[in-house]
Coordinates of C-alpha atoms and ligand atoms in Angstrom, one line a residue:
X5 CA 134.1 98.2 100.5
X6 CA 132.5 99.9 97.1
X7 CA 129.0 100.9 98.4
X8 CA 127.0 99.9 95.3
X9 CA 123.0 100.6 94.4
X10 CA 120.8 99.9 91.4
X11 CA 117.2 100.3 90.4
X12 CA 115.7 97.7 88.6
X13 CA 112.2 98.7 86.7
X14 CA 110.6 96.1 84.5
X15 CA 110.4 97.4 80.8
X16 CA 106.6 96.5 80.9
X17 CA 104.9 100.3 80.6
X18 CA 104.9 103.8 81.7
X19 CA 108.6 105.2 83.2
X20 CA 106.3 105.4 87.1
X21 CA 107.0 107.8 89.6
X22 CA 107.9 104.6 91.8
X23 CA 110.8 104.3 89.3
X24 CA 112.5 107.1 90.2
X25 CA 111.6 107.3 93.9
X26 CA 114.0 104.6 94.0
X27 CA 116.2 105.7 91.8
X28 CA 116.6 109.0 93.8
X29 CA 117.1 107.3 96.8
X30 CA 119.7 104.4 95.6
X31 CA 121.4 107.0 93.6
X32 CA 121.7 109.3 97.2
X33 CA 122.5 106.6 99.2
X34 CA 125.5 105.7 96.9
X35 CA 126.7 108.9 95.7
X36 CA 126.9 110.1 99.6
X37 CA 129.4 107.1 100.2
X38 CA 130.9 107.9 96.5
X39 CA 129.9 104.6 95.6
X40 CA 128.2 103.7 92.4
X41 CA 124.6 103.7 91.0
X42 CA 123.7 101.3 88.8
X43 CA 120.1 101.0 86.3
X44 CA 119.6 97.7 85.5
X45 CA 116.8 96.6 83.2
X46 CA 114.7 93.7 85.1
X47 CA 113.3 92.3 81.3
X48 CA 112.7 88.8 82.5
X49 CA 109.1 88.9 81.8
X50 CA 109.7 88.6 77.9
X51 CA 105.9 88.9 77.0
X52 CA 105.6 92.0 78.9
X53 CA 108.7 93.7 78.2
X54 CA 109.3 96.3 75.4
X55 CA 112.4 98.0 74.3
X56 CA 109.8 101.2 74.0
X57 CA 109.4 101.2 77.7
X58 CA 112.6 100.7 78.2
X59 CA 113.8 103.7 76.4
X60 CA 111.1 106.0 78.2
X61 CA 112.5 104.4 81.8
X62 CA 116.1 105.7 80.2
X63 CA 114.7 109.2 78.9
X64 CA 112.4 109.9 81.9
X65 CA 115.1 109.5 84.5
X66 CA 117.7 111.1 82.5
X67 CA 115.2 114.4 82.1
X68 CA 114.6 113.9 86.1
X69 CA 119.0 114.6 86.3
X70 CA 119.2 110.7 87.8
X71 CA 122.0 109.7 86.5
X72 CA 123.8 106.3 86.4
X73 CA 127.2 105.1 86.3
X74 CA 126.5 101.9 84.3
X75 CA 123.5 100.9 82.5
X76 CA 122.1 99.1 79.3
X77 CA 123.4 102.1 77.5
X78 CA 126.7 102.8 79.7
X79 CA 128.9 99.4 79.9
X80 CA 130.3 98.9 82.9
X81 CA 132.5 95.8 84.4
X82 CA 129.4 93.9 85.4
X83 CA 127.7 94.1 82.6
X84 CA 125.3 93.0 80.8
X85 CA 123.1 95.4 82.5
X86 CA 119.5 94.1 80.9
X87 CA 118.4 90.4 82.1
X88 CA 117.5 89.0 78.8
X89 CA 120.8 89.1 78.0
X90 CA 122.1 86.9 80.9
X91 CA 119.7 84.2 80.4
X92 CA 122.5 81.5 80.1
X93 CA 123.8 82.3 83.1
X94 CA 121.2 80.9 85.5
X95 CA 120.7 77.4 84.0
X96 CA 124.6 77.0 85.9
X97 CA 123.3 78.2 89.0
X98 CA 119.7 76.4 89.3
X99 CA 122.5 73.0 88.1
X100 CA 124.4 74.4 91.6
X101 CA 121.1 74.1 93.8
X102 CA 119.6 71.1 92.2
X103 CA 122.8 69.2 93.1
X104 CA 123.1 70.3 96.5
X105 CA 119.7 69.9 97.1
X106 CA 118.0 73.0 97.7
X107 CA 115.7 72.9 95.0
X108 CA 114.0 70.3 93.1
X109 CA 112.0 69.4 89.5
X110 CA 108.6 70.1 89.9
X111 CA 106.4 68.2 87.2
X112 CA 102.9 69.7 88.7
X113 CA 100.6 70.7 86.1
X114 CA 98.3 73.8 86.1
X115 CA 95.5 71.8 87.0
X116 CA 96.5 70.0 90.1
X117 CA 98.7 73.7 91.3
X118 CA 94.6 75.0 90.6
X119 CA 93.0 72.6 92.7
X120 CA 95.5 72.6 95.1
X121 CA 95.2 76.2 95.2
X122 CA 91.3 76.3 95.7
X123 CA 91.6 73.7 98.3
X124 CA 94.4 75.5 100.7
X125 CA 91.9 78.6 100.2
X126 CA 89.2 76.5 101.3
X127 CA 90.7 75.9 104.2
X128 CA 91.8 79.1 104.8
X129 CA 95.8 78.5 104.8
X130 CA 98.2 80.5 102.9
X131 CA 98.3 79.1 99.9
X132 CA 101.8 77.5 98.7
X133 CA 103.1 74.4 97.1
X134 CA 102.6 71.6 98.9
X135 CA 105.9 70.1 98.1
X136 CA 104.9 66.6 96.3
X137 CA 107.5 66.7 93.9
X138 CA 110.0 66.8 96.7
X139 CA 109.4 62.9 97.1
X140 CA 110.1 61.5 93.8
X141 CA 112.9 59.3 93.8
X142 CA 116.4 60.4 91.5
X143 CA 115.4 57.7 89.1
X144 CA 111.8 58.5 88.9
X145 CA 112.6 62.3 87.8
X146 CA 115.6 61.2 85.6
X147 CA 113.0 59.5 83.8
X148 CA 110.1 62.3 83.5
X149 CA 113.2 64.5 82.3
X150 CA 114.4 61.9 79.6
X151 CA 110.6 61.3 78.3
X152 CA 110.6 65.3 77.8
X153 CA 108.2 65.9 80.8
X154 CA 107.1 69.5 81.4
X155 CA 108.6 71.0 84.5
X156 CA 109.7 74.0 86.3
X157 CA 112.3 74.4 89.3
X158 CA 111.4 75.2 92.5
X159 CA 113.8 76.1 95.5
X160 CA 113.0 74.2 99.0
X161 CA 111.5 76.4 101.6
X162 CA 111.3 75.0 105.4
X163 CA 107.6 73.9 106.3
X164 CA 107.9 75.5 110.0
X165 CA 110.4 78.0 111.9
X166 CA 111.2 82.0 111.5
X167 CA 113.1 83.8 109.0
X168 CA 114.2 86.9 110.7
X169 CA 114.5 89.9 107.4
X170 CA 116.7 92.6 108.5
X171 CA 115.4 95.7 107.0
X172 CA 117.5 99.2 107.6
X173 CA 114.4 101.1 108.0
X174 CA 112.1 98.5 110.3
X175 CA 115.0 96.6 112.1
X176 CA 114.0 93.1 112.8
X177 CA 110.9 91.6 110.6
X178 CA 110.1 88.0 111.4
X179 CA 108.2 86.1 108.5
X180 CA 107.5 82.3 109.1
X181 CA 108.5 80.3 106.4
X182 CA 105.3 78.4 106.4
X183 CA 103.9 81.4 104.5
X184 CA 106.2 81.3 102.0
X185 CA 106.1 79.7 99.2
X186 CA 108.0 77.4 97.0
X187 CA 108.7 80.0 94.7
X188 CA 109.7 78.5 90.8
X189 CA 113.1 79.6 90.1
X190 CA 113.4 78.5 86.4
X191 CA 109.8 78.3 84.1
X192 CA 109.2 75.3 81.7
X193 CA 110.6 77.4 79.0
X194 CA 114.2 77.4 80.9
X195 CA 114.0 81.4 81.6
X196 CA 114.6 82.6 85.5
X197 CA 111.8 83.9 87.4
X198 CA 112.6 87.7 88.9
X199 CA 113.5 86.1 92.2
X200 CA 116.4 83.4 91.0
X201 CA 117.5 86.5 88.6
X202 CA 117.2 89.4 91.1
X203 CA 119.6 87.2 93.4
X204 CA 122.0 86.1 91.0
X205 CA 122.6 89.6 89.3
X206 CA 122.5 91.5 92.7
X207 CA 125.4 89.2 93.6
X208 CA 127.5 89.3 90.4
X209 CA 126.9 93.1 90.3
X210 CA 128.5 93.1 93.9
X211 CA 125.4 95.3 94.7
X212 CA 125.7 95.8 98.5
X213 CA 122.5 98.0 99.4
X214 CA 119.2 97.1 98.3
X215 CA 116.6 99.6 97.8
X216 CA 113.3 99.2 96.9
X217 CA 109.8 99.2 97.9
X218 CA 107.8 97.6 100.4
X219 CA 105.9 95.3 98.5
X220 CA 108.7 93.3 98.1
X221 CA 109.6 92.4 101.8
X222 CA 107.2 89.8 101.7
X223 CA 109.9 88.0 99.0
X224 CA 113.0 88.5 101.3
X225 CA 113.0 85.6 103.2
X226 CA 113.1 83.8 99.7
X227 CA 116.3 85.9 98.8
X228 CA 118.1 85.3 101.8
X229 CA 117.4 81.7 101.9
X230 CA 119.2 81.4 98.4
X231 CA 121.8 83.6 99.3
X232 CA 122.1 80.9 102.1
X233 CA 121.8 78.5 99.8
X234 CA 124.9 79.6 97.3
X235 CA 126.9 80.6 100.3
X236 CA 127.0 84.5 99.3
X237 CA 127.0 87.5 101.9
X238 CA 123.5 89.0 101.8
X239 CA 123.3 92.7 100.8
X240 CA 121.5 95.2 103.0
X241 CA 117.9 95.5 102.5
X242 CA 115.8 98.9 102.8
X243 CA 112.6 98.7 102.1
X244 CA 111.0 102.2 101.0
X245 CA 107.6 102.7 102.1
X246 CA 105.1 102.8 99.0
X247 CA 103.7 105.9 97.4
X248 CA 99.9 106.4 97.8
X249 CA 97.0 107.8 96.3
X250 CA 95.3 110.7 98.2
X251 CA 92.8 108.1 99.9
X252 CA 96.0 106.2 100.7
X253 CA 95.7 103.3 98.9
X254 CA 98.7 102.0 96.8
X255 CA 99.5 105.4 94.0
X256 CA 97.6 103.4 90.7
X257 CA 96.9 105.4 87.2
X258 CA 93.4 104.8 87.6
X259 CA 93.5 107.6 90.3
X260 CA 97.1 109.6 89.5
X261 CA 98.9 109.7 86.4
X262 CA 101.8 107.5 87.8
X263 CA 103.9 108.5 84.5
X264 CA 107.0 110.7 84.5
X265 CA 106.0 111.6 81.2
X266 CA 103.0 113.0 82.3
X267 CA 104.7 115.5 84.8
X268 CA 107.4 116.3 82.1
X269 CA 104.4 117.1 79.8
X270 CA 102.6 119.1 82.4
X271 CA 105.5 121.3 82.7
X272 CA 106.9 120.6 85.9
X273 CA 110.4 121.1 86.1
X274 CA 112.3 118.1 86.9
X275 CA 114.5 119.7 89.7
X276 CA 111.2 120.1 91.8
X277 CA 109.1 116.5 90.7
X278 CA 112.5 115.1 92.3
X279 CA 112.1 116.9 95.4
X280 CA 109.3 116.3 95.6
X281 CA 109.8 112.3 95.7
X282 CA 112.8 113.1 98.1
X283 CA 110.6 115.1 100.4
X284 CA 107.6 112.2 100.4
X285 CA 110.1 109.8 102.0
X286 CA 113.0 111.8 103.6
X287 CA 113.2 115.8 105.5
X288 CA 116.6 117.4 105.6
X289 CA 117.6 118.2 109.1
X290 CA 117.1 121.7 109.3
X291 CA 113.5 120.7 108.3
X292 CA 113.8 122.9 105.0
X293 CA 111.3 121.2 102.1
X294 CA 112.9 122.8 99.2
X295 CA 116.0 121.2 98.6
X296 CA 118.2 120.0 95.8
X297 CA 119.7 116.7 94.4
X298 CA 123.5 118.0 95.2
X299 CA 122.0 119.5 98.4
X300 CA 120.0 116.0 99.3
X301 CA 123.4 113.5 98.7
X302 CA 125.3 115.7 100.6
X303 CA 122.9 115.5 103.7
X304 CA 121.8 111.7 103.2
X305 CA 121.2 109.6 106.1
X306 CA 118.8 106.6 105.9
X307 CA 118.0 106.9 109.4
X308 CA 115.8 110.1 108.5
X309 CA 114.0 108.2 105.6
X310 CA 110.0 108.6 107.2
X311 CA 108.2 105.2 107.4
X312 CA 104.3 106.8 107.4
X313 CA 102.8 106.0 104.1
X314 CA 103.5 109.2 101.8
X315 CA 100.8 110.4 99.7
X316 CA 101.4 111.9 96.2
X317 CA 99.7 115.0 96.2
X318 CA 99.9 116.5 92.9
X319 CA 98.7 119.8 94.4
X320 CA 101.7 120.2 96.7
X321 CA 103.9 119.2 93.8
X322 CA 102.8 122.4 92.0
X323 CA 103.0 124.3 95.3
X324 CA 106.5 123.4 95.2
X325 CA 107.1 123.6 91.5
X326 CA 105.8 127.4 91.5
X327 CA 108.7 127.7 94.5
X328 CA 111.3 126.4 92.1
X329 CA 110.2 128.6 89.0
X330 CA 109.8 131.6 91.1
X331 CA 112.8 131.2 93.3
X332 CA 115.3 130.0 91.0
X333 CA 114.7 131.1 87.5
X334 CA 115.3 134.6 86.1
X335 CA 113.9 135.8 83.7
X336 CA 116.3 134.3 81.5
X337 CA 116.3 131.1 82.8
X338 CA 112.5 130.6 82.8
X339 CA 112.3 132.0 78.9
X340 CA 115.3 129.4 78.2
X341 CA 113.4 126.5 80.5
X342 CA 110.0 127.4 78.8
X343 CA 111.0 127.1 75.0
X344 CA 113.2 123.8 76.0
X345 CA 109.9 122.5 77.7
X346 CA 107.3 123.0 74.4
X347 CA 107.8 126.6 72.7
X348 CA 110.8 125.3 70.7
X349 CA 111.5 125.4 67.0
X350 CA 111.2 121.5 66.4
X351 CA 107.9 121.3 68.4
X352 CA 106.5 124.6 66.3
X353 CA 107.7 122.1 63.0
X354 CA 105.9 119.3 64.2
X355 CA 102.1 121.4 64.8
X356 CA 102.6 123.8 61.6
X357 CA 101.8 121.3 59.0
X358 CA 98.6 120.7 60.7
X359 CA 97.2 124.4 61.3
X360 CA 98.8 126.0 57.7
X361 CA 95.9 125.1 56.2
X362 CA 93.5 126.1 58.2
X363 CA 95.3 130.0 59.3
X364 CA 95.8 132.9 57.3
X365 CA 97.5 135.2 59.7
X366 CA 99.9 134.7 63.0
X367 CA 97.4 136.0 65.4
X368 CA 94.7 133.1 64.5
X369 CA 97.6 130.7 65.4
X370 CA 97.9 130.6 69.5
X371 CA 94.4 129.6 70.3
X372 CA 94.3 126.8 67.5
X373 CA 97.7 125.3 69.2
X374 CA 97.2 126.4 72.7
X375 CA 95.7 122.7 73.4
X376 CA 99.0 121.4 72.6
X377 CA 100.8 123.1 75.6
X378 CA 98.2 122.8 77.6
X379 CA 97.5 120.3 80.9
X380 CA 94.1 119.4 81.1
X381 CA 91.7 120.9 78.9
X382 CA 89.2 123.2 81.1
X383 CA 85.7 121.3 80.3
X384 CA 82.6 120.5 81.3
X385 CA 79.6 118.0 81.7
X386 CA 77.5 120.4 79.1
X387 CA 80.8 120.4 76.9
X388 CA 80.7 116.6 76.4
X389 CA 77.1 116.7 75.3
X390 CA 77.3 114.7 72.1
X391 CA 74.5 114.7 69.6
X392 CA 72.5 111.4 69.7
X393 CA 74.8 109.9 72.5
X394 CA 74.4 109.7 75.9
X395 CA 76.4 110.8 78.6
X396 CA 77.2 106.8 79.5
X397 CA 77.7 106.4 75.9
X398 CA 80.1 108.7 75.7
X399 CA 81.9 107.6 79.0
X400 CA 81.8 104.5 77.3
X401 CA 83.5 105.5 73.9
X402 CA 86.0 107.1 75.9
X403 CA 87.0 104.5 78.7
X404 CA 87.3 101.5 76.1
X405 CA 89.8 104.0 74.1
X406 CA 91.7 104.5 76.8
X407 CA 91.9 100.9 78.0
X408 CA 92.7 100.4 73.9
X409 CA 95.6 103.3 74.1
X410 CA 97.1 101.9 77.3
X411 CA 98.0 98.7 75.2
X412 CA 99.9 101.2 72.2
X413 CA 103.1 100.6 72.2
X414 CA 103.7 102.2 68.4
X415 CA 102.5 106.0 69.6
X416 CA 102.2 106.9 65.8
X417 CA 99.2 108.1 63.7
X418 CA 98.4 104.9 61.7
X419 CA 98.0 102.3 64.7
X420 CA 95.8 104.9 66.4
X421 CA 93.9 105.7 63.5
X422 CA 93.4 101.6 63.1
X423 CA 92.7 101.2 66.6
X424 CA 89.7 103.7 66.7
X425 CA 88.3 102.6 63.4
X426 CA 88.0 98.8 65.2
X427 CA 86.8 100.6 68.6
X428 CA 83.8 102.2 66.1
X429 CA 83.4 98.9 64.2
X430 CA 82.9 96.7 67.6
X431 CA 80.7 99.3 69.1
X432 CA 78.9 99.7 65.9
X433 CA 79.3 103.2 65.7
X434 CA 80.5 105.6 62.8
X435 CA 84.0 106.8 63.5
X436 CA 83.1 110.6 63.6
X437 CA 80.7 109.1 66.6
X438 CA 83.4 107.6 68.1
X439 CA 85.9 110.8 67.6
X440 CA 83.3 113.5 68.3
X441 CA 84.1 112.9 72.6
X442 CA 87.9 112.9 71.7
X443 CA 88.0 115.9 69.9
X444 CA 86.8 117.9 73.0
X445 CA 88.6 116.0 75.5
X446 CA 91.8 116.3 74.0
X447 CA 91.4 120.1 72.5
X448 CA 88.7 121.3 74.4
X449 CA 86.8 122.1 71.3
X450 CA 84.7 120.3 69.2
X451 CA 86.9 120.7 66.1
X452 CA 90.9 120.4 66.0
X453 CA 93.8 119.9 64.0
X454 CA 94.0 116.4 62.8
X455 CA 93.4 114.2 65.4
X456 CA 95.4 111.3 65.1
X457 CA 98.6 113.4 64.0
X458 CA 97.2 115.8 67.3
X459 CA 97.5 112.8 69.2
X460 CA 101.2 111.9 68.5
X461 CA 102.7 115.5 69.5
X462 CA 100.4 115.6 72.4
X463 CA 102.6 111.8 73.3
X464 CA 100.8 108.7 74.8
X465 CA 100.7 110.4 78.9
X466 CA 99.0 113.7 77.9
X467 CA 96.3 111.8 75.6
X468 CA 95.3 109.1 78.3
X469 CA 95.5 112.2 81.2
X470 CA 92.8 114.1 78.9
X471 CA 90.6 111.3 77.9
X472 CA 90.4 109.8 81.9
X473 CA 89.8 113.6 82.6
X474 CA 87.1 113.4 80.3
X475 CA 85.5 110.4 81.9
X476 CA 85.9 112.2 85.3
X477 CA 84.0 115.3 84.3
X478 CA 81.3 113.0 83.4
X479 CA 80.7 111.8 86.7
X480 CA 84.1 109.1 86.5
X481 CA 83.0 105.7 86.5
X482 CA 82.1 103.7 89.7
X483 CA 83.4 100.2 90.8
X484 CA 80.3 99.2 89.5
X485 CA 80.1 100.3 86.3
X486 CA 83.4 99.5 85.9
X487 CA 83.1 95.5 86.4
X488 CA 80.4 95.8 83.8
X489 CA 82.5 97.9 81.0
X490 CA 85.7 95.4 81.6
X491 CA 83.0 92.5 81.3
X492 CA 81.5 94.3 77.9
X493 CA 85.3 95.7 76.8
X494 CA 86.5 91.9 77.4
X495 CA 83.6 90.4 75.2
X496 CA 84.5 93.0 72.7
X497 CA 87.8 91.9 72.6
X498 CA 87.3 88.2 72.7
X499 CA 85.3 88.8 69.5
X500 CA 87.8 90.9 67.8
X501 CA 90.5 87.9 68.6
Ligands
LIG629 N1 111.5 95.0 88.8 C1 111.2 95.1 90.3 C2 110.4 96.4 90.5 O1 110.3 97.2 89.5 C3 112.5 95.3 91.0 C4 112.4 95.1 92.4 C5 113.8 95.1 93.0 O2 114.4 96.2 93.2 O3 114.4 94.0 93.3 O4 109.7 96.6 91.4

């Protein structure tokens, strides 16, 4: 048997670290057995999805040396290898369940699923469909289908009894089914839901290890039942423990910067961020934490994957990173790794229209474009003193931008030049008011090349890093005041609508 992997990230944001964690590890796993590692592109939340994100996902892990051997841009003989473009294979298999009676039309509407909803909560029980639509006769839905009734397709889940998950790293995990629900497998608009997807796919792409993270062992006992249910040999499931924040709750972007782009930005080198995810969740055997991709497949073994929750500690990456820099770049190497990184000929083309103007000789140029290079700009409370603003004013200015940013998908300078002047017409501010904090979060000074254009070479990771940096030298913003921002940024937006 072909040992076969994949990684499947939804194309709905930021390439995340938790992206290639899995990668790295499905891509060892198969290259040690010299099977093969596939990327597919889970896009089967259409609103969500963009073919922006998708390209980062490709770019990010390419940079990181995660390579695939069939993808959305490398056909294979399973392809396609993006969902969207599978959609018309699933109304077959839901057809294949309905008629041997593992799933059924359900005709609920949002309102009774609601009510139903509040009432199991009520009551404390796990909430879950409560199966109603089970009950209607054959003629009774033949004739809700026929008058056009709205409906979605759920699979049948037993009410009682265990469903035993075998998981490579945990063994045995018992889940009772009566706390799983009747998951939908096909929405009212005819698309598949990940799980009826995620199923299918796996099978057809003969994928025969699945790895991926632990929030998602809570769904296995609805994988396995359709596996069950379409006869097919389950593949093996290992379920990687999740990546936390220092205070160990689940690694968010409101604490971290979760995006590869940020690291690649930061001027890590990709050689030790990937380490680094191999050492959170695995330790070579002679105990040795600098290690290499070649050097990791060669030694894989998913008995020494670690199941303690691993904390991404962005201090330790740089710990290692100054290992890899100092131990394995000569001089030559780190002048060539340094001008591919940002001190390269079509970076320099990109900043010299904007400082031209503004310098008459060479030695004026490195501290006007230092900022570009730069991580995060060394500021401080005194520094974001804004004339007739308030700190919380300014705080304010600068967390609705970057709630405003994180929605840019189009990273060029006319959107964000549109999207601030909005942000100062809601808040009723002049734009210079609203730009004045931006200018030093993002330079460091109070006056800069041309923001906007700044903003694009800087790239969408390195702005939002900067600007939630800002907000953190001001004090960051507590659970507290952040209900009442969301409830004030939501108003905003309502109005805008
Ligand atoms: N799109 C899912 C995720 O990114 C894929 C989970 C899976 O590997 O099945 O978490």
């Amino acid at each position: 048997m072909t040992i076969r992997t994949r990684v499947a990230p939804s194309p709905t944001g930021d390439p995340h670290v938790g992206t290639a964690y899995m990668a790295l590890f499905s891509l060892c796993f198969a290259r040690q057995a010299k099977g093969q590692f596939v990327l597919r592109i889970e896009d089967t939340d259409a609103a969500r999805s963009t073919p922006e994100s998708e390209q980062s996902i490709l770019d990010s892990l390419r940079w990181l040396g995660l390579d695939w051997d069939e993808g959305p841009d490398k056909p294979g003989p399973y392809g396609p290898y993006r969902q969207s473009e599978r959609l018309n294979i699933y109304k077959s298999h839901v057809d294949e369940l309905l008629d041997k009676g593992h799933a059924f039309h359900c005709f609920c509407t949002q309102e009774r699923l609601s009510e139903m909803r509040a009432t199991q909560m009520q009551n404390k029980e796990t909430t879950r469909y409560d199966g109603l639509c089970i009950s209607l006769s054959k003629e009774a839905v033949d004739e809700k289908l026929a008058a056009g009734e709205e409906h979605v397709v759920r699979m049948k889940v037993p009410n009682d009894g265990t469903c035993v998950v075998k998981d490579g790293l945990r063994g045995e995990v018992p889940i009772e089914f009566s706390q799983v629900d009747m998951q939908v497998l096909l929405k009212s608009d005819g698309n598949p839901t990940y799980h009826l997807a995620v199923v299918v796919v796996d099978h057809l792409m003969e994928i025969t290890h699945i790895i991926r993270g632990e929030e998602w062992i809570n769904s296995a006992p609805k994988h396995m039942l359709l596996y069950d249910y379409f006869g097919w040999d389950m593949p093996e499931l290992i379920h990687m423990p999740l990546l936390r924040n220092p205070d160990k709750s689940k690694l968010s972007k409101r604490k971290n910067p979760t995006s590869i782009r940020f690291y690649q930005r930061m001027g890590f080198l990709p050689e030790a961020v990937l380490n680094y995810l191999g050492m959170l969740g695995w330790s070579m055997p002679d105990g040795e934490e600098k290690f290499s991709l070649p050097a990791m497949i060669e030694q894989f073994d998913v008995s020494r994957i670690s199941l303690g929750a691993p904390v991404f500690d962005v201090d330790k990456l740089k710990w290692l990173n100054g290992r890899w820099l100092r131990e394995d770049l000569d001089d030559d190497g780190f002048a060539d790794r340094i001008s591919e990184w940002a001190y390269n000929r079509e970076n320099l083309k990109k900043i010299i229209p904007l400082i031209k103007e503004r310098v008459d000789i060479f030695s004026e140029v490195s501290d006007m474009i230092a900022f570009f290079a730069a991580g995060l700009p060394d500021i401080t409370e005194t520094d974001l003193e804004i004339k007739n603003q308030s700190a919380d004013e300014t705080k304010k200015i600068l967390q609705f931008a970057l709630w405003d940013l994180e929605a840019v998908t189009l990273w060029q300078k006319e959107p964000l030049q549109a999207l601030f002047e909005q942000l100062a017409e809601n808040l009723d501010l002049k734009i210079r008011d609203v730009l004045a904090p931006m200018f030093i979060v993002l330079s460091g000074k109070p006056v800069s090349p041309p923001l906007f254009d700044s903003m694009v070479i800087i790239g969408p990771d390195m702005t939002r890093a900067r600007i939630k940096h800002g907000i953190d030298v001001l004090g960051g913003v507590s659970k507290k005041q952040n209900k009442k921002l969301e409830k004030e940024y939501q108003t905003l937006r309502r109005s805008r609508a």
